[in-house]
Coordinates of C-alpha atoms in Angstrom, one line a residue:
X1 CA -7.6 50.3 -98.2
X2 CA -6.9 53.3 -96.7
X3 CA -6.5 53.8 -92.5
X4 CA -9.4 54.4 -90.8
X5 CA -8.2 57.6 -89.0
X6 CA -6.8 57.3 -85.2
X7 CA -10.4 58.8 -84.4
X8 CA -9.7 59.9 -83.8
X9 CA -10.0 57.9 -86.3
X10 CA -10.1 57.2 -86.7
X11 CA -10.3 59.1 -85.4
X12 CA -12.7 57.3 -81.7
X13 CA -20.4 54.2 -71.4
X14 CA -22.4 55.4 -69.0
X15 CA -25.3 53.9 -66.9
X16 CA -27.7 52.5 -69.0
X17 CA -31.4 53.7 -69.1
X18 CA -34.6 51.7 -68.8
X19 CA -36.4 50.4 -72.6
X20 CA -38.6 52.3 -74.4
X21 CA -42.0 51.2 -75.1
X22 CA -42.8 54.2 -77.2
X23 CA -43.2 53.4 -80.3
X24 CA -40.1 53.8 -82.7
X25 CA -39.5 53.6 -86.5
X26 CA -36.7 51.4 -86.4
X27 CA -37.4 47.7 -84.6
X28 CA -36.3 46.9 -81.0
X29 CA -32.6 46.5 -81.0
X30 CA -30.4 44.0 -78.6
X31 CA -30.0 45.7 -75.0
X32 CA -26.7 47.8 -75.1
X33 CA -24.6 49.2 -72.3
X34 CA -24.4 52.9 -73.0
X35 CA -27.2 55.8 -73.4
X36 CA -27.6 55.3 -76.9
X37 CA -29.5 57.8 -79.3
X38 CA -31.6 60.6 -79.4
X39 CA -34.4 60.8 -81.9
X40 CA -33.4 59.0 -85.1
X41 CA -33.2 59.9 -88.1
X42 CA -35.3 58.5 -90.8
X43 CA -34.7 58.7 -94.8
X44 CA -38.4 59.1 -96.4
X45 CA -37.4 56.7 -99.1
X46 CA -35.9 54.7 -97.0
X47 CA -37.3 50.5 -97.0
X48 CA -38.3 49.7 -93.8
X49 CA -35.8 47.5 -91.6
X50 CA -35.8 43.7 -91.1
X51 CA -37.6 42.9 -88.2
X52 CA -35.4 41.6 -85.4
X53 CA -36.3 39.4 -82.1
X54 CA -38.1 41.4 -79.7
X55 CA -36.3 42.6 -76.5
X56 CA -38.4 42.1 -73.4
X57 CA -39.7 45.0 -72.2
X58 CA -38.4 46.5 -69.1
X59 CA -40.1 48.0 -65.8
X60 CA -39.1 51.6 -65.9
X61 CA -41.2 54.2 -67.6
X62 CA -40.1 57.6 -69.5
X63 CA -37.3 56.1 -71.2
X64 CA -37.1 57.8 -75.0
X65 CA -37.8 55.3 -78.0
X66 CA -34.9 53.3 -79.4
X67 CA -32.7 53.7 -75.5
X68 CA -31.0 50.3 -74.9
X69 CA -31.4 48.8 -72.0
X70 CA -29.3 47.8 -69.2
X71 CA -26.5 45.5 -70.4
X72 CA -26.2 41.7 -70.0
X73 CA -23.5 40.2 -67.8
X74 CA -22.0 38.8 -71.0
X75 CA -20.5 40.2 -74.2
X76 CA -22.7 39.4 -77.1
X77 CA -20.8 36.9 -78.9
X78 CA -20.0 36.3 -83.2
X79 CA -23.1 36.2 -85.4
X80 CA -22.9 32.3 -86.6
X81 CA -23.8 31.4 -90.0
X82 CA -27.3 30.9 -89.8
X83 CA -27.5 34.3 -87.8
X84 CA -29.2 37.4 -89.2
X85 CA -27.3 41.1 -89.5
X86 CA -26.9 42.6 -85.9
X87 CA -28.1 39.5 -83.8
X88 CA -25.2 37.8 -82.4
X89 CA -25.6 34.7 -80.5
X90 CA -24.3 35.2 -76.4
X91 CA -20.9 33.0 -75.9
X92 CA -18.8 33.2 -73.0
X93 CA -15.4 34.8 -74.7
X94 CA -15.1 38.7 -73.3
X95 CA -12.9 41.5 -74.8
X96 CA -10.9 41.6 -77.9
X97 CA -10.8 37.6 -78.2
X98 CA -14.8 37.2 -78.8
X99 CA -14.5 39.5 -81.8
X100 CA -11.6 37.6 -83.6
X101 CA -13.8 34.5 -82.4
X102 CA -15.8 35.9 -85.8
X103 CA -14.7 34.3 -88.5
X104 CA -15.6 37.2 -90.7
X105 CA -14.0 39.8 -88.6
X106 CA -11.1 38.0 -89.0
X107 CA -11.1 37.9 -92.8
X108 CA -12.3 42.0 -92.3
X109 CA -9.2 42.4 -90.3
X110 CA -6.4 40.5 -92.3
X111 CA -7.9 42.5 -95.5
X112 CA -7.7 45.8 -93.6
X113 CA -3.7 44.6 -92.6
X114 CA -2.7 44.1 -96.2
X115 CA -4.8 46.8 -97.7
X116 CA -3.3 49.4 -95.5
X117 CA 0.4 48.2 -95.1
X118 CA 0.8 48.3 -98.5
X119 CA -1.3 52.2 -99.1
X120 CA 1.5 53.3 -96.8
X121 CA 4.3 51.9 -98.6
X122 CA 2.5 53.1 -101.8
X123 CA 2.6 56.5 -100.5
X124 CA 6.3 56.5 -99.7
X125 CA 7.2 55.0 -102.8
X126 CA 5.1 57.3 -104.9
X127 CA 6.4 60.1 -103.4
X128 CA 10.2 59.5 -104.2
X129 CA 9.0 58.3 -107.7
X130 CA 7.7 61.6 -107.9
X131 CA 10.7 63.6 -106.6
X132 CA 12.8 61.5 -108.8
X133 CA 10.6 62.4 -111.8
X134 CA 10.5 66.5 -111.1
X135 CA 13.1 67.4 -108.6
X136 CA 10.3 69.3 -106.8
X137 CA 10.0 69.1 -103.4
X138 CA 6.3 70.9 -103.8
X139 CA 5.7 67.9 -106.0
X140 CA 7.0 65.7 -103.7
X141 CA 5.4 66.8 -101.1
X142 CA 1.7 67.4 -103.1
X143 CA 1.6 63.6 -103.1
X144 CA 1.2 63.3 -99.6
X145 CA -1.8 66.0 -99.7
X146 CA -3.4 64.2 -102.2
X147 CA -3.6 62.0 -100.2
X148 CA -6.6 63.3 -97.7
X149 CA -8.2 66.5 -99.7
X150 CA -10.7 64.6 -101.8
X151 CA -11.7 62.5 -99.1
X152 CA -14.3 65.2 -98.6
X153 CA -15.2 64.9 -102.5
X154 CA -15.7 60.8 -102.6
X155 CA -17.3 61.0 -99.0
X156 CA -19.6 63.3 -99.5
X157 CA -20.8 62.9 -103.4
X158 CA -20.2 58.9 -103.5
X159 CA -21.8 58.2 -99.8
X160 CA -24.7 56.8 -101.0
X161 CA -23.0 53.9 -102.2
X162 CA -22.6 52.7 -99.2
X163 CA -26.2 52.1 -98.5
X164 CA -27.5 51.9 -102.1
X165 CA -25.4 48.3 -103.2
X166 CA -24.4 45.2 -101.2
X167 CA -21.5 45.6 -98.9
X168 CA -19.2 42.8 -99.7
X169 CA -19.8 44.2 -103.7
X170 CA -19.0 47.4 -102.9
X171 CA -15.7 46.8 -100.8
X172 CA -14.7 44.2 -103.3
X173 CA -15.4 46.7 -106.5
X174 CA -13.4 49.4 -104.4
X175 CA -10.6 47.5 -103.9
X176 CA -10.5 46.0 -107.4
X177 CA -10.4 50.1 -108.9
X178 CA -7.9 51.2 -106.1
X179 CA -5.4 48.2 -107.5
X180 CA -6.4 48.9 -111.0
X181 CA -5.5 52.9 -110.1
X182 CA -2.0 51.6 -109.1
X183 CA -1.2 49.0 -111.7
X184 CA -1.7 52.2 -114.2
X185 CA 0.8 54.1 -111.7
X186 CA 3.7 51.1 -112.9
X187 CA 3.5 52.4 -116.3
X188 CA 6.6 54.0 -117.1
X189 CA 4.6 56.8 -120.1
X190 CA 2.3 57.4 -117.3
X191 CA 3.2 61.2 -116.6
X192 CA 3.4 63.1 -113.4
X193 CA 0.0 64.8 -113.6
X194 CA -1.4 60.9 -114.1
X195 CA 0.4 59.8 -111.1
X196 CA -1.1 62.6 -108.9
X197 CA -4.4 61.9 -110.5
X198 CA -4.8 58.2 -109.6
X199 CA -3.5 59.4 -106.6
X200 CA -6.6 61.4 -105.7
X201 CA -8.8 58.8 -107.1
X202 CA -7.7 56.0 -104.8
X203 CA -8.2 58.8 -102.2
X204 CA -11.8 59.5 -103.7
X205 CA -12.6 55.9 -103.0
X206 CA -11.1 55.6 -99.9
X207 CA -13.9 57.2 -97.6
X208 CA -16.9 54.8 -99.5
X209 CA -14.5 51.9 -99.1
X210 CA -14.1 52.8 -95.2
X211 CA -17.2 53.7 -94.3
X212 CA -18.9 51.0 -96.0
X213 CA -16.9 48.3 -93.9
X214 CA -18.0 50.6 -90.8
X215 CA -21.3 49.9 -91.5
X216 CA -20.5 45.8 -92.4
X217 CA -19.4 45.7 -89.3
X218 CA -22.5 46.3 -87.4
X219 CA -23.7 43.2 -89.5
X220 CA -20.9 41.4 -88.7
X221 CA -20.5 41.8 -85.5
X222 CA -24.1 43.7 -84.0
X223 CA -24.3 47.0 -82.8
X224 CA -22.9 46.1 -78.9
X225 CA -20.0 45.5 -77.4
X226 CA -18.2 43.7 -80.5
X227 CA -18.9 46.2 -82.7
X228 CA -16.9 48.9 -80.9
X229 CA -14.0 46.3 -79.8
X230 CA -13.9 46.0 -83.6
X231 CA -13.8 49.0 -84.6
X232 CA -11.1 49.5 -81.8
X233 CA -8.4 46.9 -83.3
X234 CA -8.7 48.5 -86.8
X235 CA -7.7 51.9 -85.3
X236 CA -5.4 50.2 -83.4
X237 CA -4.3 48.5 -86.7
X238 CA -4.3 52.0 -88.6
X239 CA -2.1 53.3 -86.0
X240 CA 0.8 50.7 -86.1
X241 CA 0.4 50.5 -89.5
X242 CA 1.8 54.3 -89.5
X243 CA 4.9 52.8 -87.8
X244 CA 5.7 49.4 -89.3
X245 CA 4.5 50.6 -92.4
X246 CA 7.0 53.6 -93.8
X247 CA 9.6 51.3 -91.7
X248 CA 9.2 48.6 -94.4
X249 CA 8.6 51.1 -97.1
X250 CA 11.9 52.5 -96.2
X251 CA 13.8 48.6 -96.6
X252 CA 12.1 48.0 -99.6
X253 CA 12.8 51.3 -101.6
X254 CA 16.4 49.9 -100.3
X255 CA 16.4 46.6 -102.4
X256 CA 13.3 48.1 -105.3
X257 CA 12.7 50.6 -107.6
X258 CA 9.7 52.7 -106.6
X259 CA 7.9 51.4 -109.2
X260 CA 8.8 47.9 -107.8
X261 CA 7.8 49.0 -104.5
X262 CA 4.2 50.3 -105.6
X263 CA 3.5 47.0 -107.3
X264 CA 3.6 45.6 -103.4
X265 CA 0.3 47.5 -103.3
X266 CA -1.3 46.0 -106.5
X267 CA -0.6 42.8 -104.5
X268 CA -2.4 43.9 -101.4
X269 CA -5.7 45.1 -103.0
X270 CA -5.8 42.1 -104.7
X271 CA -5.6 40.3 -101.3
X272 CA -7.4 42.4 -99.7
X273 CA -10.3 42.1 -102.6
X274 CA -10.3 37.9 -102.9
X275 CA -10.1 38.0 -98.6
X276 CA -13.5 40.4 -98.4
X277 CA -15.0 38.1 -101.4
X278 CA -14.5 34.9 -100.1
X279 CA -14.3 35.3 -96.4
X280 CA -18.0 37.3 -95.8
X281 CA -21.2 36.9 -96.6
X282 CA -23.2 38.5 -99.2
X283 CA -26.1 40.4 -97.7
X284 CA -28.2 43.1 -99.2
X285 CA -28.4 46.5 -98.8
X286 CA -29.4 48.9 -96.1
X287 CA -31.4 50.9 -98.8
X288 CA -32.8 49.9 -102.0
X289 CA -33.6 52.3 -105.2
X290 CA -37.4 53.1 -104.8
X291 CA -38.9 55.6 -106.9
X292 CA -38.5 58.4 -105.9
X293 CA -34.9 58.5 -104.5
X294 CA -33.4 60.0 -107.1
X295 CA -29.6 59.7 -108.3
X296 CA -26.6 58.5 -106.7
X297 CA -25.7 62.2 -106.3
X298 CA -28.9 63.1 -105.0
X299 CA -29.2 60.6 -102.3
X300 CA -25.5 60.9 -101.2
X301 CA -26.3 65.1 -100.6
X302 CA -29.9 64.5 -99.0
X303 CA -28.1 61.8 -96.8
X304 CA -25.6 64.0 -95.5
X305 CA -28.5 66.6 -94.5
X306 CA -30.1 63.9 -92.9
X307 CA -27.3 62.9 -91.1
X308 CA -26.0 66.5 -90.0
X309 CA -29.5 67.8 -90.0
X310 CA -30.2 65.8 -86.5
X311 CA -28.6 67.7 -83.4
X312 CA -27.5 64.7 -81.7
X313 CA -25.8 62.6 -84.5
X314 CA -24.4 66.0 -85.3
X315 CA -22.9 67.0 -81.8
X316 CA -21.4 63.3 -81.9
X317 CA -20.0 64.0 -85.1
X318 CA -18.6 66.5 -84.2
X319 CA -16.9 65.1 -81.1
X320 CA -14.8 62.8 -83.5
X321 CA -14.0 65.7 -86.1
X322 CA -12.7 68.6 -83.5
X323 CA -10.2 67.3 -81.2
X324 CA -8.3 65.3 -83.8
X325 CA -8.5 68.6 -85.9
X326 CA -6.0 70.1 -83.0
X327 CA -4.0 67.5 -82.0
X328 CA -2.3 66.9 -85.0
X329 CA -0.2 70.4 -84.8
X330 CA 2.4 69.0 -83.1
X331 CA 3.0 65.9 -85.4
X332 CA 2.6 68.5 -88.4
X333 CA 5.1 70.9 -86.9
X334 CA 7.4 68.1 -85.6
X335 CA 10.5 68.9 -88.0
X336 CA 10.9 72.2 -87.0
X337 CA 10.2 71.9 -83.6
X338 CA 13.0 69.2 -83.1
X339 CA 15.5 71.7 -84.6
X340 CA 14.1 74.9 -82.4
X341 CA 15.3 73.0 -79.9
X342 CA 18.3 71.5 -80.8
X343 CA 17.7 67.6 -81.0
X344 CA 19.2 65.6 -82.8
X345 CA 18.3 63.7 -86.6
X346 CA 16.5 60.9 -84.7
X347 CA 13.9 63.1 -82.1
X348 CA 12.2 63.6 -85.5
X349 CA 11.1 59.9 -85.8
X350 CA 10.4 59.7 -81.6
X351 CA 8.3 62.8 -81.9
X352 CA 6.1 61.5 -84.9
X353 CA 6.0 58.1 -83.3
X354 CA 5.0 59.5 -80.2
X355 CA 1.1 60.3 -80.3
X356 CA 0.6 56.9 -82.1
X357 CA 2.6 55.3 -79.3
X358 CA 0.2 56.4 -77.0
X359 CA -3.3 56.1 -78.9
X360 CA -2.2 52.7 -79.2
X361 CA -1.6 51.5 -75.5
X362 CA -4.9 53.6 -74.0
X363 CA -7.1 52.2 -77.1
X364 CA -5.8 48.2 -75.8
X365 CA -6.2 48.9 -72.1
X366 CA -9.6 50.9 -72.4
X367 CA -10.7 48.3 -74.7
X368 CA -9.5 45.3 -72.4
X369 CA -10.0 46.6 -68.9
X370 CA -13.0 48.6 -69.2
X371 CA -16.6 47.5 -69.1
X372 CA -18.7 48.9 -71.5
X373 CA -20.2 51.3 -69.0
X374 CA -17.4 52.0 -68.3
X375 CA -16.1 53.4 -71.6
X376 CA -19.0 55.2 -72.0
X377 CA -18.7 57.1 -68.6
X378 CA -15.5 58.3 -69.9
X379 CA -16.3 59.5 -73.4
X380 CA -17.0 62.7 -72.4
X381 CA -14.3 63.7 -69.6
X382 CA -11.3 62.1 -71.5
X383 CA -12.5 64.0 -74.9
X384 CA -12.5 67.4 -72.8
X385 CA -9.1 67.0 -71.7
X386 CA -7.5 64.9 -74.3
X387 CA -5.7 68.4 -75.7
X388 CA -4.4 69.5 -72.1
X389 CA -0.7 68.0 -72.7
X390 CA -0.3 69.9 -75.3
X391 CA -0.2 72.9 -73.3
X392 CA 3.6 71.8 -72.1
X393 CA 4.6 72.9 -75.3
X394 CA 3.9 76.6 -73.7
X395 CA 7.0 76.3 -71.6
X396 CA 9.4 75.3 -74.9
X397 CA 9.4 71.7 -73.3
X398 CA 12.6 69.7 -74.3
X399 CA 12.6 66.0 -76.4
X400 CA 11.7 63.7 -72.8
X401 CA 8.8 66.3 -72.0
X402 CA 7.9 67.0 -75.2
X403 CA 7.4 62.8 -75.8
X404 CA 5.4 62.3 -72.4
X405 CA 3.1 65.1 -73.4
X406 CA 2.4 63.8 -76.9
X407 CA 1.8 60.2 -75.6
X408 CA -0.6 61.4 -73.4
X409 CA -2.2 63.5 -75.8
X410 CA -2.6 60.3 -77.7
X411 CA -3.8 58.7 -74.8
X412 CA -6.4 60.9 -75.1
X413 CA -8.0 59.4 -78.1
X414 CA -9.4 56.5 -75.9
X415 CA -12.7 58.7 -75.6
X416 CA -13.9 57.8 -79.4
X417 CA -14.1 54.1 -78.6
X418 CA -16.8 55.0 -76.4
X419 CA -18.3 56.9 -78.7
X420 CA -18.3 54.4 -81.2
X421 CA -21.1 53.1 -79.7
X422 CA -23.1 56.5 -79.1
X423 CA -23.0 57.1 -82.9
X424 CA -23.8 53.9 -83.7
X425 CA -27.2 53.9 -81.6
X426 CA -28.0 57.4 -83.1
X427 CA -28.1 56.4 -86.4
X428 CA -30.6 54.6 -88.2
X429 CA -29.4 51.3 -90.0
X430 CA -30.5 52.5 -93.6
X431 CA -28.4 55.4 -93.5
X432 CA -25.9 54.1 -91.7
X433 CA -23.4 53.9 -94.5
X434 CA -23.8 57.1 -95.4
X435 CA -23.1 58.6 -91.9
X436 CA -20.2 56.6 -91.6
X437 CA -18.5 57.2 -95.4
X438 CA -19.1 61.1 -94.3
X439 CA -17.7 60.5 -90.6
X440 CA -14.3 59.6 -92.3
X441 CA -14.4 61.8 -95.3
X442 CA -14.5 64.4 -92.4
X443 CA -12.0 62.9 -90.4
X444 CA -9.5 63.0 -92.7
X445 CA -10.2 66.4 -94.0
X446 CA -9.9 68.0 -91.0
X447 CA -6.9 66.7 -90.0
X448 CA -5.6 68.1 -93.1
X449 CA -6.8 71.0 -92.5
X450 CA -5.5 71.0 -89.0
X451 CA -2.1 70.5 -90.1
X452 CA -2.4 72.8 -93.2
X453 CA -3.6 75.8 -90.3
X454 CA -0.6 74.4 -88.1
X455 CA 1.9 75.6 -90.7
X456 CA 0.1 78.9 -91.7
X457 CA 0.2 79.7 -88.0
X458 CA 3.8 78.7 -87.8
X459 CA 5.0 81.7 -90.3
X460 CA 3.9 84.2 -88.1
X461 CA 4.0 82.7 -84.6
X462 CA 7.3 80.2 -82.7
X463 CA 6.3 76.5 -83.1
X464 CA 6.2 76.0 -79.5
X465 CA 3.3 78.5 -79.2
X466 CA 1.5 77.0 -82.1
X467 CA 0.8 73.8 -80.1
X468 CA 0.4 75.2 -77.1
X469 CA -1.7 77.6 -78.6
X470 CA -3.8 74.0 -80.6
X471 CA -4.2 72.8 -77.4
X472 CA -5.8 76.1 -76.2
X473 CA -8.1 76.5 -78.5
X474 CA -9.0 73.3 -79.5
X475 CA -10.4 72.2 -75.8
X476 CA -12.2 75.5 -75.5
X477 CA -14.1 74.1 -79.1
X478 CA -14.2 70.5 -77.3
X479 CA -15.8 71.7 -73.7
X480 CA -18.6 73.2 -76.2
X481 CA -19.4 70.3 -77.8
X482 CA -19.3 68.1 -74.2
X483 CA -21.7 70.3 -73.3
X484 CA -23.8 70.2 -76.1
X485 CA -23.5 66.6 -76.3
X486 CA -25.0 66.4 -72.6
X487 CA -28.0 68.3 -73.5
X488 CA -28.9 66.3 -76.3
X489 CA -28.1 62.8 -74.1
X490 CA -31.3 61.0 -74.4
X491 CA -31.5 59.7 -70.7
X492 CA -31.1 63.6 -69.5
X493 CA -34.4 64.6 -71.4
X494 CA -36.3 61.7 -70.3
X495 CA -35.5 62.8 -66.8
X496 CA -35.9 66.5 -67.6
X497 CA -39.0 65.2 -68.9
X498 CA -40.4 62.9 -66.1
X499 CA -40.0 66.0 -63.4
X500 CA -41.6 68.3 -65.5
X501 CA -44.6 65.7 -65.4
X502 CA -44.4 64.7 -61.7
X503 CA -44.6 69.1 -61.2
X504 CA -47.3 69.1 -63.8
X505 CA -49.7 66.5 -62.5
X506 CA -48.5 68.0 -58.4
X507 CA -50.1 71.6 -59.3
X508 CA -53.2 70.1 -61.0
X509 CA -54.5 68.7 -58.0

């Protein structure tokens, strides 16, 4: 299926603070290393959750309902057979090697692999099948947009899907339509306005697919440590994927037809379908149809005000939509920057393989070297000044420069493996699915729209100062949302809170 976005995706922890014993609407959940959620969310039709082990309460008071506690000396290890959703067993493996120590994370991750190697190659090949068809460059190039505008449409309207059926049936059903989508693509009296249809309906169902295996994961794998390390390797997996994968689209439009390379892609969704079928266990959904809950449509929209109506989830959704909204200018302006400055044919490839180049080496060392407290202390420091490089581009930087600052810049995208965790802890499990089908359908969207405003600002201004100009604005927009992200921190209020009490109960004496 399609990437999950270099959250950024894609795309992408600080002292913990004491337990709550206030009461919450969700059950106690295993102690976690970072500050975890503000004030959860709740769907009124909503089942309530499956009660889980109790944690043992800690010492310290004024800690806000649903705050983890302090984390364990040990990563929390694979959920085992017998285990229930989100209560992994302790084992002794630490870092990325206790999460493909899951045997169903590694069935999760070879079916993201195939799935996405071959909706890259499927991409390239559709394209020149398309150019070959009309001669239009516009054409050509409309492909690729198709690509991520109705990711907004399928995340948004289709979101409850995620939460309303099974998981493994929903990912499996996806899969099964995207390969049925492209099958009809091989079919030579299917005309160009078909092609660009299925095109947008595998993009439709791209954002349920993805955030529906978001939300697996957290059954999979628990809402810790593991969770976030997974979610790490299939952004790190989405991000090489964008290398390796027009690379071997390239070879193989070299030896096929592009109709011969898209059935590659029928292949992989197949795979990637029997892989998610047989390799992960069936377990029910987060939410089930009560009365009252209306349509599909209905829930998906009443979701998403759910979900965006709660300041906290929303400043963290945020956090994940703006900087990646920015940082793509330079990738999107990459051609004609390369000739402003008078490289030569091959800067082209080292300036789009740049940013990914670097997301990928600060995702592997933040996710391997850093303690979960760690990650979390540097969510917010790292996001506010991810965009800095890309002020180099002010000085009309040439090709060596111009590289450094857009690894760094993609170094940059470290921060959201911290805050992975942050907006997992903020939600509430039966609308988790939803907030994570609309966290991508935004991702994605923005980015196109990022690049879209990239070239509109390019007519009128030099490319240089267009990403310098990105990197300006877009970490004035990010220092806003640090800040606001501060004030809604759980662990601040509680000890904004607990002073205000200590004053209170000093003057009444």
């Amino acid at each position: 299926m399609p990437t999950d976005s270099p959250a950024p995706a894609d795309s992408p922890r600080t002292p913990s603070a004491p337990a709550a014993q206030a009461p919450a609407p969700f059950p106690e959940r295993a102690p976690l290393p970072d500050p975890g959620p503000g004030p959860t969310l709740r769907d009124p039709g909503a089942p309530a959750a499956v009660a889980r082990p109790p944690v043992p309460p800690q010492p310290q008071p004024h800690a806000p309902a649903l705050l983890p506690a302090p984390a364990p000396a040990a990563a929390p290890g694979p959920a085992g057979p017998d285990s229930g959703p989100g209560t992994p067993a302790p084992v002794t493996r630490r870092g990325y090697r206790a999460v493909f120590a899951v045997a169903e994370f590694r069935a999760v991750f070879a079916a993201h692999l195939l799935s996405l190697l071959g909706v890259v190659v499927s991409e390239l090949a559709l394209t020149v099948l398309v150019y070959d068809l009309t001669g239009s460059p516009l054409l050509s190039a409309l492909t690729f947009a198709l690509g991520l505008l109705p990711y907004i449409v399928g995340g948004t309207l289709l979101a409850g899907v995620a939460d309303r059926y099974p998981a493994r049936r929903v990912l499996v059903v996806c899969d099964l339509l995207c390969a049925v989508c492209v099958a009809v693509m091989l079919v030579p009296a299917t005309p160009v306005a078909g092609l660009l249809a299925l095109r947008c309906l595998v993009a439709a169902i791209a954002p349920v697919f993805t955030g529906t295996r978001m939300a697996a994961l957290t059954d999979i794998l628990g809402e810790g440590d593991l969770y976030v390390l997974g979610r790490s390797l299939l952004r790190i997996v989405s991000q090489s994927a964008m290398l390796i994968g027009f690379g071997a689209g390239g070879l193989l439009l070299t030896v096929l037809s592009p109709r011969g390379a898209i059935t590659v892609t029928v292949a992989t969704f197949l795979c990637s379908a029997a892989l998610l079928r047989f390799g992960t266990r069936d377990r029910p959904a987060r939410a089930t149809r009560g009365d009252g809950r209306g349509t599909l449509l209905a829930e998906s929209l009443s979701g998403a005000r759910l979900i965006l109506g709660d300041r906290r989830v929303r400043a963290l959704m945020l956090l994940f939509w703006v900087p990646p909204t920015f940082v793509v200018a330079p990738e999107a302006l990459a051609a004609p920057y390369a000739d402003a400055i008078g490289a030569p044919p091959a800067a082209l490839g080292l300036l789009l393989c740049a940013m990914a180049v670097g997301h990928i080496g600060a995702e592997l060392f933040v996710g391997s070297a850093l303690s979960p407290r760690n990650r979390s202390r540097i969510v917010l420091p790292v996001a506010a000044a991810g965009l800095l490089p890309l002020l180099v581009y002010a000085v009309r930087p040439g090709l060596p420069l111009a590289l450094a600052a857009l690894a760094l810049a993609g170094a940059g995208a470290a921060y959201v493996i911290g805050l992975d965790q942050w907006f997992v802890d903020a939600v509430p499990r039966e609308l988790r699915g939803r907030a994570m089908t609309l966290l991508t359908a935004g991702l994605m969207t923005v980015q196109g729209l990022g690049m879209a405003l990239a070239g509109l600002a390019a007519e009128f201004f030099p490319v240089h100062q267009v990403v310098a100009g990105s990197g300006i604005v877009g970490t004035v927009c990010t220092l806003l949302l640090v800040a606001e992200a501060r004030r809604t921190d759980p662990r601040r209020r509680s000890c904004t809170e607990g002073r205000d009490g200590a004053d209170r109960h000093v003057t009444s004496r």
